[in-house]
Amino acid sequence: MDLSLDPNLGGGSLLIAWQLKDKNVLIVGGGEVASQRVESILVTDARITVLSPEKGLSLRTKRFLELYPDRIVHYDRPFTGSNELENMDMVLTAIDDNNLSLEIVGMCRKAKIPVNAADIPDLCDFYFGAQIRDGPLQIMISTNGQGPRLSALIKQKVQGSLTGFEGEALRKVGELRQLLKVYEPGVGGAAGRKRMKWMTQLCNQWEMEEFASMDADMMKRIMEDGWMQGRCPTFEEVGGKSSRRTLAGGPQTISSWSKNLLIPSLSFVAGLVVAGLISIPRRR
Amino acid sequence: MDLSLDPNLGGGSLLIAWQLKDKNVLIVGGGEVASQRVESILVTDARITVLSPEKGLSLRTKRFLELYPDRIVHYDRPFTGSNELENMDMVLTAIDDNNLSLEIVGMCRKAKIPVNAADIPDLCDFYFGAQIRDGPLQIMISTNGQGPRLSALIKQKVQGSLTGFEGEALRKVGELRQLLKVYEPGVGGAAGRKRMKWMTQLCNQWEMEEFASMDADMMKRIMEDGWMQGRCPTFEEVGGKSSRRTLAGGPQTISSWSKNLLIPSLSFVAGLVVAGLISIPRRR
């Protein structure tokens, strides 16, 4: 256990996944930044209220209002006062009026409603960051305001490290875990530990692509030929076609294949050729 | 602008960077999970209160209490009632008593204090996720509860995609941006756009390692030979030693070096050797 005193331990944020299912989120403003806020909140299952005069709506905000009329309510007027905050669970301001922003932040603080004001970072309860999403997988990259451009570059790198199968794999593993609970019911305790140990073994053994390609039949075989026998079956044992991995491979799979095999192979051939060239003059 | 209707848009969380500087966080419980909560909150600059009978403290929690006496206050008693929530800005419970957890969540909801109860995910205002930190850079990986084990595997991959220079690069770029504001003052408007455009160009042109190795002298040359001349200088032009990149390389750099050069080189040599072996019998 390495808990040595870390002088850099402070100074950061608490990165969390806020739950907004069936909650009310107020977005004050309708411009470009407001459209980013709408997009962030659409990821959750919150009810969105956009408060902005029609003329202040960006093309992007307008498009969201058209596409998701059942999820976003738009009022064609500016912010009128603390009555707007009634029943709100979160407030995001994205307006040009710095004083009004300050005022809204003050009202939210008083009403204990989490608030983010795009133009007053110092007073925000929370910040946004660069986001990656693939189904149940969500990744946030925060640079604590230090470098918006580098943040985008880091996001590209992180995105490049994913195979593209993660979201589907998570979804399928979620299903398998549900099935496992049918075969081995019980909450916590010995049953829970036994299930967890087996799932960990399986996760260490199988590839992301393999999990992603599981179907109902394979899951049943994993349970029957694996769990019931007290072991972790291989992907092939339960009917998985390993060729699938290359055929269905995303761009990352192909590129890492080329790095791992293609370049060394070419180098090997180059070695053969060079050696051949060297030996030709000798033979003469 | 691709805003096509995405059926998978909902169902997620809002990933945010919560600000806790000088805020009060109450952690109810002192066991293994509580120690993880302490660790998460230590990243921020919050004041931490741990509420747990001495006998309920895990080794890890005890170690944190010893190491950070100025940041954590420990009360050797169980949770006594709503009076404990006074002045608290966030509450985290990590106790075995499910009913007490439920009660605390209810109190927090009433007092509008954000709360996470380790044993009642459905009632949490927010979840935690796998975290990566390197100075100002923080990354969170959330699988929305779908696969704790796969989440750890994805974290490994993401970590592997980083060079290890990101944190230092962000810190240095933050300094450079401050310096840029000395050379070109003014908030927003034309000056802001001009600064942003130049920083973006520089970020696209320089490597993470190069930013990380900037010193005061180099930053001054970047301003004088770059910004003042209306151009983006290369790393070498301002006195950067490109050899530094390999010498100062973190583990990732070395490993990618070995992948990119070592393995092909070995393959090449192997090719030479194999060709040599083939030619030996011929000469006999």
Coordinates of C-alpha atoms in Angstrom, one line a residue:
Chain A
M1 CA 0.0 0.0 0.0
D2 CA 1.8 3.1 -1.2
L3 CA 0.2 6.1 0.5
S4 CA 3.4 8.2 0.7
L5 CA 2.8 11.9 1.2
D6 CA 2.0 13.4 -2.2
P7 CA 2.6 17.2 -2.3
N8 CA 0.6 17.4 -5.5
L9 CA -2.4 15.6 -4.0
G10 CA -4.6 18.8 -3.8
G11 CA -5.4 21.3 -6.4
G12 CA -7.7 19.1 -8.4
S13 CA -11.4 18.6 -8.9
L14 CA -13.7 15.8 -8.0
L15 CA -14.6 14.1 -11.2
I16 CA -18.0 12.6 -10.9
A17 CA -20.9 11.2 -13.0
W18 CA -23.9 13.3 -12.0
Q19 CA -27.3 11.6 -12.3
L20 CA -30.0 13.6 -14.0
K21 CA -32.6 11.0 -14.8
D22 CA -36.1 12.8 -14.6
K23 CA -34.4 15.9 -13.1
N24 CA -35.0 19.5 -14.4
V25 CA -32.1 21.4 -15.9
L26 CA -32.4 25.1 -16.8
I27 CA -30.2 26.5 -19.5
V28 CA -30.2 30.3 -19.6
G29 CA -29.1 31.5 -23.1
G30 CA -29.4 30.0 -26.6
G31 CA -26.1 30.8 -28.4
E32 CA -23.2 28.6 -29.3
V33 CA -22.1 27.8 -25.8
A34 CA -25.7 27.1 -24.7
S35 CA -26.0 24.6 -27.6
Q36 CA -23.0 22.7 -26.1
R37 CA -24.8 22.7 -22.8
V38 CA -27.9 21.3 -24.4
E39 CA -25.8 18.6 -26.0
S40 CA -24.2 17.6 -22.7
I41 CA -27.5 17.4 -20.9
L42 CA -29.2 15.4 -23.8
V43 CA -26.7 12.6 -22.9
T44 CA -28.6 12.2 -19.6
D45 CA -32.4 11.7 -19.2
A46 CA -33.1 15.1 -17.8
R47 CA -35.9 17.4 -18.8
I48 CA -34.3 20.5 -20.4
T49 CA -35.7 24.1 -20.2
V50 CA -34.0 26.7 -22.5
L51 CA -34.6 30.3 -21.7
S52 CA -33.6 32.6 -24.5
P53 CA -35.2 35.2 -26.8
E54 CA -35.7 33.6 -30.3
K55 CA -33.2 36.0 -31.8
G56 CA -30.5 34.8 -29.5
L57 CA -30.7 31.1 -30.6
S58 CA -27.8 29.8 -32.5
L59 CA -28.4 27.5 -35.6
R60 CA -27.2 24.6 -33.5
T61 CA -29.5 25.3 -30.6
K62 CA -32.4 25.7 -33.0
R63 CA -31.6 22.3 -34.5
F64 CA -31.6 20.6 -31.1
L65 CA -35.0 22.2 -30.3
E66 CA -36.4 20.8 -33.6
L67 CA -34.9 17.4 -33.1
Y68 CA -35.8 16.8 -29.5
P69 CA -39.1 18.6 -28.9
D70 CA -40.1 16.0 -26.3
R71 CA -37.0 16.6 -24.3
I72 CA -36.5 20.3 -24.5
V73 CA -38.9 23.1 -23.7
H74 CA -38.0 26.5 -25.0
Y75 CA -39.4 29.8 -23.7
D76 CA -38.9 32.8 -26.0
R77 CA -37.9 35.3 -23.3
P78 CA -34.9 36.3 -21.2
F79 CA -34.4 35.3 -17.5
T80 CA -37.0 37.1 -15.4
G81 CA -36.1 36.3 -11.8
S82 CA -35.8 33.7 -9.1
N83 CA -39.2 32.2 -10.0
E84 CA -37.4 30.6 -13.0
L85 CA -35.4 28.5 -10.6
E86 CA -38.5 26.8 -9.1
N87 CA -38.2 22.9 -9.2
M88 CA -34.8 23.2 -11.0
D89 CA -32.1 20.6 -10.1
M90 CA -29.3 22.3 -12.0
V91 CA -28.8 25.6 -13.7
L92 CA -26.4 26.4 -16.6
T93 CA -25.9 30.0 -17.8
A94 CA -24.4 30.8 -21.2
I95 CA -25.2 34.5 -21.7
D96 CA -23.3 37.6 -22.6
D97 CA -24.5 39.6 -19.6
N98 CA -21.9 39.1 -16.9
N99 CA -23.9 40.9 -14.2
L100 CA -27.0 38.8 -14.8
S101 CA -24.8 35.7 -14.7
L102 CA -23.5 36.8 -11.3
E103 CA -27.0 37.4 -10.1
I104 CA -28.2 34.0 -11.2
V105 CA -25.3 32.3 -9.6
G106 CA -26.1 34.1 -6.3
M107 CA -29.8 32.9 -6.5
C108 CA -28.7 29.3 -7.2
R109 CA -26.2 29.4 -4.3
K110 CA -29.0 30.6 -2.0
A111 CA -31.4 27.9 -3.3
K112 CA -28.6 25.3 -3.1
I113 CA -29.0 24.5 -6.8
P114 CA -25.8 23.3 -8.5
V115 CA -24.8 26.0 -11.1
N116 CA -22.3 26.5 -13.9
A117 CA -21.9 30.0 -15.4
A118 CA -19.9 29.8 -18.6
D119 CA -18.5 33.3 -18.1
I120 CA -17.6 33.1 -14.4
P121 CA -15.5 30.0 -13.9
D122 CA -14.4 31.0 -10.4
L123 CA -18.0 30.9 -9.2
C124 CA -19.0 27.6 -10.8
D125 CA -19.9 24.6 -8.6
F126 CA -18.6 22.4 -11.5
Y127 CA -16.8 22.5 -14.8
F128 CA -17.3 20.6 -18.0
G129 CA -14.5 18.8 -19.8
A130 CA -13.8 17.0 -23.1
Q131 CA -16.1 14.0 -23.4
I132 CA -16.0 10.6 -25.1
R133 CA -19.0 8.4 -25.2
D134 CA -19.6 4.8 -26.5
G135 CA -22.8 3.5 -25.1
P136 CA -22.4 2.8 -21.4
L137 CA -18.8 4.0 -21.5
Q138 CA -18.2 7.7 -20.8
I139 CA -14.8 9.3 -20.5
M140 CA -14.1 12.9 -19.4
I141 CA -10.8 14.7 -19.8
S142 CA -10.4 17.7 -17.6
T143 CA -7.4 20.0 -17.6
N144 CA -8.7 22.1 -14.8
G145 CA -8.8 25.1 -17.1
Q146 CA -5.1 24.8 -18.0
G147 CA -5.2 24.2 -21.7
P148 CA -8.4 23.9 -23.8
R149 CA -6.3 23.1 -27.0
L150 CA -4.1 20.4 -25.4
S151 CA -7.2 19.0 -23.9
A152 CA -8.5 18.3 -27.4
L153 CA -5.2 16.7 -28.4
I154 CA -5.3 14.5 -25.3
K155 CA -8.9 13.5 -26.1
Q156 CA -7.8 12.4 -29.6
K157 CA -5.0 10.2 -28.1
V158 CA -7.4 8.7 -25.6
Q159 CA -10.0 8.0 -28.3
G160 CA -7.3 6.4 -30.4
S161 CA -6.5 4.0 -27.5
L162 CA -10.0 2.5 -27.6
T163 CA -10.9 -0.3 -30.0
G164 CA -14.4 0.9 -30.6
F165 CA -15.7 -2.3 -29.1
E166 CA -15.8 -1.1 -25.5
G167 CA -19.4 0.2 -25.4
E168 CA -20.8 -3.0 -26.9
A169 CA -18.6 -5.1 -24.7
L170 CA -19.8 -3.3 -21.6
R171 CA -23.4 -3.8 -22.7
K172 CA -22.9 -7.5 -23.3
V173 CA -21.0 -8.1 -20.1
G174 CA -23.9 -6.3 -18.3
E175 CA -26.3 -8.9 -19.8
L176 CA -23.9 -11.7 -18.9
R177 CA -23.8 -10.5 -15.3
Q178 CA -27.6 -10.5 -15.2
L179 CA -27.7 -14.1 -16.5
L180 CA -25.0 -15.0 -13.9
K181 CA -27.4 -13.8 -11.2
V182 CA -30.1 -16.1 -12.6
Y183 CA -27.7 -19.1 -12.3
E184 CA -26.3 -18.0 -8.9
P185 CA -28.8 -15.7 -7.1
G186 CA -28.1 -13.9 -3.8
V187 CA -26.9 -10.4 -2.9
G188 CA -23.4 -9.9 -1.5
G189 CA -21.6 -12.4 0.7
A190 CA -20.1 -15.7 -0.6
A191 CA -22.3 -15.8 -3.8
G192 CA -21.3 -12.3 -4.7
R193 CA -17.6 -12.9 -4.2
K194 CA -17.7 -16.2 -6.2
R195 CA -19.5 -14.4 -9.1
M196 CA -17.0 -11.5 -9.0
K197 CA -14.0 -13.7 -9.0
W198 CA -15.3 -15.7 -12.0
M199 CA -16.2 -12.5 -13.9
T200 CA -12.7 -11.0 -13.2
Q201 CA -11.1 -14.2 -14.6
L202 CA -13.2 -14.1 -17.7
C203 CA -12.5 -10.3 -18.2
N204 CA -8.8 -10.9 -17.9
Q205 CA -9.0 -13.8 -20.4
W206 CA -11.2 -12.4 -23.1
E207 CA -10.7 -9.6 -25.5
M208 CA -12.9 -6.5 -25.7
E209 CA -14.0 -7.6 -29.3
E210 CA -14.9 -11.1 -28.1
F211 CA -17.2 -9.7 -25.4
A212 CA -18.7 -7.4 -27.9
S213 CA -19.5 -10.3 -30.3
M214 CA -21.3 -12.5 -27.6
D215 CA -24.9 -13.5 -28.5
A216 CA -27.6 -15.2 -26.4
D217 CA -26.5 -18.6 -27.5
M218 CA -22.8 -18.0 -26.6
M219 CA -23.8 -16.5 -23.2
K220 CA -25.8 -19.7 -22.4
R221 CA -22.8 -21.8 -23.4
I222 CA -20.5 -19.6 -21.2
M223 CA -22.8 -20.4 -18.3
E224 CA -23.2 -24.1 -19.0
D225 CA -19.7 -25.0 -20.1
G226 CA -18.0 -22.4 -17.9
W227 CA -19.7 -21.3 -14.8
M228 CA -21.5 -24.7 -14.1
Q229 CA -18.1 -26.5 -14.5
G230 CA -16.4 -24.1 -12.3
R231 CA -14.1 -22.7 -15.0
C232 CA -13.7 -19.9 -17.5
P233 CA -14.1 -21.1 -21.1
T234 CA -12.2 -19.6 -24.0
F235 CA -14.0 -17.6 -26.7
E236 CA -13.5 -20.4 -29.2
E237 CA -14.8 -23.1 -26.8
V238 CA -18.2 -21.4 -26.7
G239 CA -18.5 -21.0 -30.4
G240 CA -16.7 -17.7 -30.9
K241 CA -15.0 -17.3 -34.3
S242 CA -11.6 -15.8 -33.7
S243 CA -11.5 -14.7 -37.4
R244 CA -14.2 -12.2 -36.5
R245 CA -11.6 -10.3 -34.5
T246 CA -9.8 -9.3 -37.6
L247 CA -12.7 -9.1 -39.9
A248 CA -14.8 -6.9 -37.6
G249 CA -11.7 -5.0 -36.3
G250 CA -12.1 -1.3 -36.0
P251 CA -9.4 1.1 -37.3
Q252 CA -7.4 0.8 -34.0
T253 CA -7.2 -3.0 -34.3
I254 CA -5.9 -2.9 -37.8
S255 CA -3.4 -0.2 -37.0
S256 CA -2.0 -2.0 -33.9
W257 CA -1.9 -5.2 -36.0
S258 CA 0.2 -3.4 -38.6
K259 CA 2.5 -2.1 -35.9
N260 CA 2.9 -5.4 -34.2
L261 CA 3.3 -7.7 -37.1
L262 CA 3.6 -5.9 -40.5
I263 CA 6.5 -3.7 -39.7
P264 CA 8.6 -6.4 -38.0
S265 CA 7.8 -8.8 -40.9
L266 CA 8.9 -6.2 -43.5
S267 CA 12.1 -5.6 -41.5
F268 CA 12.8 -9.3 -41.4
V269 CA 12.4 -9.5 -45.2
A270 CA 14.6 -6.4 -45.6
G271 CA 17.2 -8.3 -43.5
L272 CA 17.0 -11.3 -45.8
V273 CA 17.3 -9.1 -48.9
V274 CA 20.3 -7.1 -47.5
A275 CA 22.0 -10.3 -46.5
G276 CA 21.4 -11.7 -50.0
L277 CA 22.9 -8.5 -51.6
I278 CA 25.9 -8.8 -49.3
S279 CA 26.5 -12.4 -50.3
I280 CA 26.2 -11.9 -54.0
P281 CA 29.6 -10.1 -54.4
R282 CA 31.2 -12.8 -52.2
R283 CA 30.0 -15.6 -54.5
R284 CA 31.4 -13.9 -57.6
Chain B
M1 CA -22.9 20.1 -38.3
D2 CA -24.0 16.5 -37.7
L3 CA -26.9 16.6 -35.3
S4 CA -28.7 13.6 -36.6
L5 CA -31.2 12.1 -34.2
D6 CA -29.2 9.7 -32.0
P7 CA -31.4 7.0 -30.4
N8 CA -28.6 6.4 -27.9
L9 CA -28.3 10.0 -26.8
G10 CA -30.0 9.5 -23.4
G11 CA -29.2 6.9 -20.7
G12 CA -25.9 8.5 -19.7
S13 CA -24.6 10.6 -16.8
L14 CA -23.3 14.2 -16.9
L15 CA -19.6 13.9 -16.3
I16 CA -18.4 17.0 -14.5
A17 CA -15.4 18.3 -12.5
W18 CA -16.9 19.3 -9.2
Q19 CA -15.1 22.1 -7.3
L20 CA -14.5 21.6 -3.6
K21 CA -11.8 24.1 -2.8
D22 CA -12.4 25.2 0.9
K23 CA -15.7 23.2 1.0
N24 CA -16.7 20.7 3.7
V25 CA -17.1 17.1 2.9
L26 CA -18.5 14.6 5.4
I27 CA -17.5 10.9 5.0
V28 CA -19.6 8.6 7.1
G29 CA -17.7 5.3 7.7
G30 CA -14.0 4.4 7.9
G31 CA -13.6 1.1 6.2
E32 CA -12.0 0.1 2.9
V33 CA -14.6 2.0 0.7
A34 CA -14.4 5.0 3.0
S35 CA -10.7 5.1 2.4
Q36 CA -11.3 5.3 -1.3
R37 CA -13.6 8.2 -0.7
V38 CA -11.0 9.9 1.4
E39 CA -8.5 9.5 -1.4
S40 CA -10.9 10.9 -4.0
I41 CA -11.5 14.0 -1.9
L42 CA -7.9 14.5 -1.0
V43 CA -7.4 15.3 -4.7
T44 CA -9.4 18.4 -4.2
D45 CA -8.8 21.1 -1.6
A46 CA -11.8 20.3 0.6
R47 CA -11.8 20.0 4.3
I48 CA -12.6 16.4 5.2
T49 CA -14.5 15.1 8.2
V50 CA -14.5 11.3 8.8
L51 CA -17.2 10.0 11.1
S52 CA -16.5 6.5 12.3
P53 CA -15.8 4.6 15.5
E54 CA -12.1 3.9 15.8
K55 CA -12.6 0.1 15.6
G56 CA -14.3 0.6 12.1
L57 CA -11.2 2.2 10.6
S58 CA -9.4 0.3 7.9
L59 CA -5.6 0.3 7.8
R60 CA -5.7 2.5 4.7
T61 CA -8.1 5.1 6.4
K62 CA -5.8 5.2 9.4
R63 CA -2.8 5.8 7.2
F64 CA -4.6 8.8 5.6
L65 CA -5.6 10.2 9.0
E66 CA -1.9 10.0 10.0
L67 CA -0.5 11.5 6.8
Y68 CA -2.9 14.4 6.4
P69 CA -3.9 15.5 9.9
D70 CA -4.3 19.1 8.6
R71 CA -6.8 18.1 6.0
I72 CA -8.8 15.4 7.7
V73 CA -10.7 15.7 11.0
H74 CA -11.7 12.3 12.5
Y75 CA -14.5 11.9 15.1
D76 CA -14.4 8.6 16.9
R77 CA -18.2 8.0 16.9
P78 CA -21.0 6.9 14.6
F79 CA -23.4 9.2 12.8
T80 CA -25.6 10.8 15.4
G81 CA -28.3 12.8 13.4
S82 CA -29.0 15.7 11.0
N83 CA -26.8 18.0 13.2
E84 CA -23.8 16.2 11.5
L85 CA -24.8 17.7 8.2
E86 CA -24.5 21.3 9.3
N87 CA -22.2 23.4 7.0
M88 CA -21.5 20.3 4.9
D89 CA -21.3 20.8 1.1
M90 CA -21.1 17.1 0.2
V91 CA -21.8 13.8 2.0
L92 CA -20.4 10.4 1.2
T93 CA -21.6 7.3 3.1
A94 CA -19.6 4.0 3.2
I95 CA -21.2 2.0 6.0
D96 CA -22.6 -1.5 6.4
D97 CA -25.9 -0.2 7.8
N98 CA -28.2 0.1 4.8
N99 CA -31.1 1.6 6.8
L100 CA -28.8 4.3 8.2
S101 CA -27.5 5.0 4.7
L102 CA -31.1 5.5 3.5
E103 CA -31.8 7.8 6.4
I104 CA -28.7 9.9 5.7
V105 CA -29.6 10.2 2.0
G106 CA -33.1 11.4 2.9
M107 CA -31.6 14.1 5.2
C108 CA -29.2 15.2 2.6
R109 CA -31.9 15.4 -0.1
K110 CA -34.0 17.6 2.3
A111 CA -31.0 19.8 3.0
K112 CA -30.1 19.8 -0.7
I113 CA -26.6 18.5 0.0
P114 CA -25.1 16.4 -2.8
V115 CA -24.8 12.8 -1.6
N116 CA -23.3 9.5 -2.6
A117 CA -24.2 6.3 -0.6
A118 CA -21.9 3.5 -1.6
D119 CA -24.5 0.8 -0.8
I120 CA -27.5 2.5 -2.5
P121 CA -26.5 3.4 -6.1
D122 CA -30.1 4.1 -7.2
L123 CA -30.4 7.0 -4.7
C124 CA -27.0 8.7 -5.4
D125 CA -26.8 12.2 -6.8
F126 CA -23.5 11.1 -8.4
Y127 CA -21.2 8.1 -9.0
F128 CA -17.5 7.8 -8.9
G129 CA -15.5 6.3 -11.7
A130 CA -12.0 5.0 -12.5
Q131 CA -9.6 8.0 -12.3
I132 CA -6.3 9.0 -13.8
R133 CA -4.4 12.0 -12.6
D134 CA -1.3 13.8 -13.9
G135 CA -1.0 17.3 -12.4
P136 CA -3.7 19.5 -14.0
L137 CA -4.9 16.6 -16.1
Q138 CA -7.7 14.5 -14.7
I139 CA -9.5 11.7 -16.6
M140 CA -12.5 9.8 -15.4
I141 CA -13.7 6.6 -16.9
S142 CA -17.3 5.7 -16.1
T143 CA -19.1 2.6 -17.3
N144 CA -22.4 3.7 -15.7
G145 CA -22.3 0.7 -13.4
Q146 CA -22.1 -1.8 -16.3
G147 CA -18.7 -3.4 -15.7
P148 CA -16.3 -2.6 -12.9
R149 CA -13.7 -5.0 -14.2
L150 CA -13.8 -3.9 -17.8
S151 CA -13.6 -0.4 -16.5
A152 CA -10.2 -1.2 -14.9
L153 CA -9.1 -2.7 -18.3
I154 CA -10.2 0.4 -20.2
K155 CA -8.4 2.6 -17.6
Q156 CA -5.1 0.6 -18.3
K157 CA -5.5 1.2 -22.1
V158 CA -6.3 4.9 -21.6
Q159 CA -3.3 5.3 -19.3
G160 CA -1.1 3.5 -21.9
S161 CA -2.1 6.1 -24.5
L162 CA -0.6 8.9 -22.5
T163 CA 3.1 9.8 -22.8
G164 CA 3.4 10.8 -19.2
F165 CA 4.3 14.4 -20.3
E166 CA 0.7 15.7 -20.4
G167 CA 0.5 17.0 -16.9
E168 CA 3.8 18.9 -17.1
A169 CA 3.0 20.1 -20.7
L170 CA -0.4 21.5 -19.4
R171 CA 1.4 23.3 -16.5
K172 CA 3.9 24.9 -18.9
V173 CA 1.4 25.8 -21.5
G174 CA -0.6 27.5 -18.7
E175 CA 2.5 29.6 -17.8
L176 CA 3.0 30.4 -21.5
R177 CA -0.6 31.6 -21.8
Q178 CA 0.0 33.9 -18.8
L179 CA 3.1 35.3 -20.4
L180 CA 1.2 35.8 -23.7
K181 CA -1.3 37.9 -21.8
V182 CA 1.5 40.1 -20.6
Y183 CA 2.6 40.6 -24.3
E184 CA -0.9 41.0 -25.5
P185 CA -3.3 42.2 -22.8
G186 CA -7.0 42.5 -23.1
V187 CA -10.0 40.2 -22.3
G188 CA -12.0 38.6 -25.1
G189 CA -12.6 40.3 -28.5
A190 CA -10.0 40.6 -31.2
A191 CA -7.0 40.2 -28.8
G192 CA -8.5 37.0 -27.3
R193 CA -9.1 35.6 -30.8
K194 CA -5.6 36.4 -32.0
R195 CA -4.0 34.8 -28.9
M196 CA -6.2 31.7 -29.2
K197 CA -5.4 31.2 -32.9
W198 CA -1.7 31.5 -32.2
M199 CA -1.9 29.0 -29.3
T200 CA -3.8 26.6 -31.4
Q201 CA -1.2 26.7 -34.1
L202 CA 1.6 26.2 -31.6
C203 CA -0.3 23.3 -30.0
N204 CA -0.8 21.6 -33.3
Q205 CA 2.9 22.0 -34.2
W206 CA 4.7 21.1 -30.9
E207 CA 4.9 17.7 -29.2
M208 CA 3.6 17.1 -25.6
E209 CA 7.3 16.4 -24.6
E210 CA 8.4 19.6 -26.1
F211 CA 5.9 21.7 -24.2
A212 CA 6.9 19.8 -21.0
S213 CA 10.6 20.8 -21.5
M214 CA 10.0 24.5 -21.9
D215 CA 11.9 26.7 -19.4
A216 CA 11.6 30.5 -18.7
D217 CA 14.3 31.3 -21.3
M218 CA 12.5 29.2 -24.0
M219 CA 9.2 30.8 -23.3
K220 CA 10.7 34.3 -23.7
R221 CA 12.2 33.2 -27.0
I222 CA 8.9 31.8 -28.1
M223 CA 7.3 35.2 -27.4
E224 CA 10.2 37.3 -29.0
D225 CA 11.0 35.1 -32.0
G226 CA 7.5 33.8 -32.4
W227 CA 4.6 35.9 -31.2
M228 CA 6.3 39.3 -31.9
Q229 CA 7.1 38.2 -35.5
G230 CA 3.6 36.9 -36.0
R231 CA 4.6 33.3 -36.4
C232 CA 4.9 30.0 -34.5
P233 CA 8.6 29.0 -34.0
T234 CA 9.7 25.4 -34.0
F235 CA 10.9 23.7 -30.8
E236 CA 14.5 23.7 -32.1
E237 CA 14.4 27.4 -33.2
V238 CA 13.9 28.5 -29.6
G239 CA 16.7 26.4 -28.2
G240 CA 14.9 23.1 -27.7
K241 CA 17.1 20.0 -27.9
S242 CA 15.2 17.3 -29.7
S243 CA 17.5 14.6 -28.2
R244 CA 15.9 15.6 -24.9
R245 CA 12.7 13.9 -26.0
T246 CA 14.4 10.5 -25.9
L247 CA 16.6 11.2 -23.0
A248 CA 13.9 12.5 -20.7
G249 CA 11.4 10.0 -22.1
G250 CA 8.9 8.5 -19.7
P251 CA 8.1 4.8 -19.6
Q252 CA 5.6 5.2 -22.4
T253 CA 8.1 6.9 -24.7
I254 CA 10.6 4.2 -24.1
S255 CA 8.0 1.5 -24.7
S256 CA 6.8 3.2 -27.9
W257 CA 10.4 3.7 -29.0
S258 CA 11.0 0.0 -28.5
K259 CA 7.9 -0.9 -30.5
N260 CA 8.7 1.5 -33.3
L261 CA 12.4 0.9 -33.6
L262 CA 13.7 -2.0 -31.5
I263 CA 11.4 -4.7 -32.7
P264 CA 11.8 -3.8 -36.4
S265 CA 15.6 -3.6 -35.8
L266 CA 15.7 -7.0 -34.2
S267 CA 13.6 -8.4 -37.0
F268 CA 16.0 -6.9 -39.5
V269 CA 19.0 -8.6 -37.7
A270 CA 17.0 -11.8 -37.5
G271 CA 16.5 -11.6 -41.3
L272 CA 20.3 -11.1 -41.8
V273 CA 21.0 -14.1 -39.5
V274 CA 18.5 -16.4 -41.2
A275 CA 19.9 -15.4 -44.6
G276 CA 23.4 -16.1 -43.3
L277 CA 22.3 -19.6 -42.1
I278 CA 20.7 -20.3 -45.4
S279 CA 23.8 -19.3 -47.3
I280 CA 26.2 -21.4 -45.1
P281 CA 25.2 -24.8 -46.4
R282 CA 25.3 -23.4 -50.0
R283 CA 29.0 -22.4 -49.6
R284 CA 30.0 -25.8 -48.3

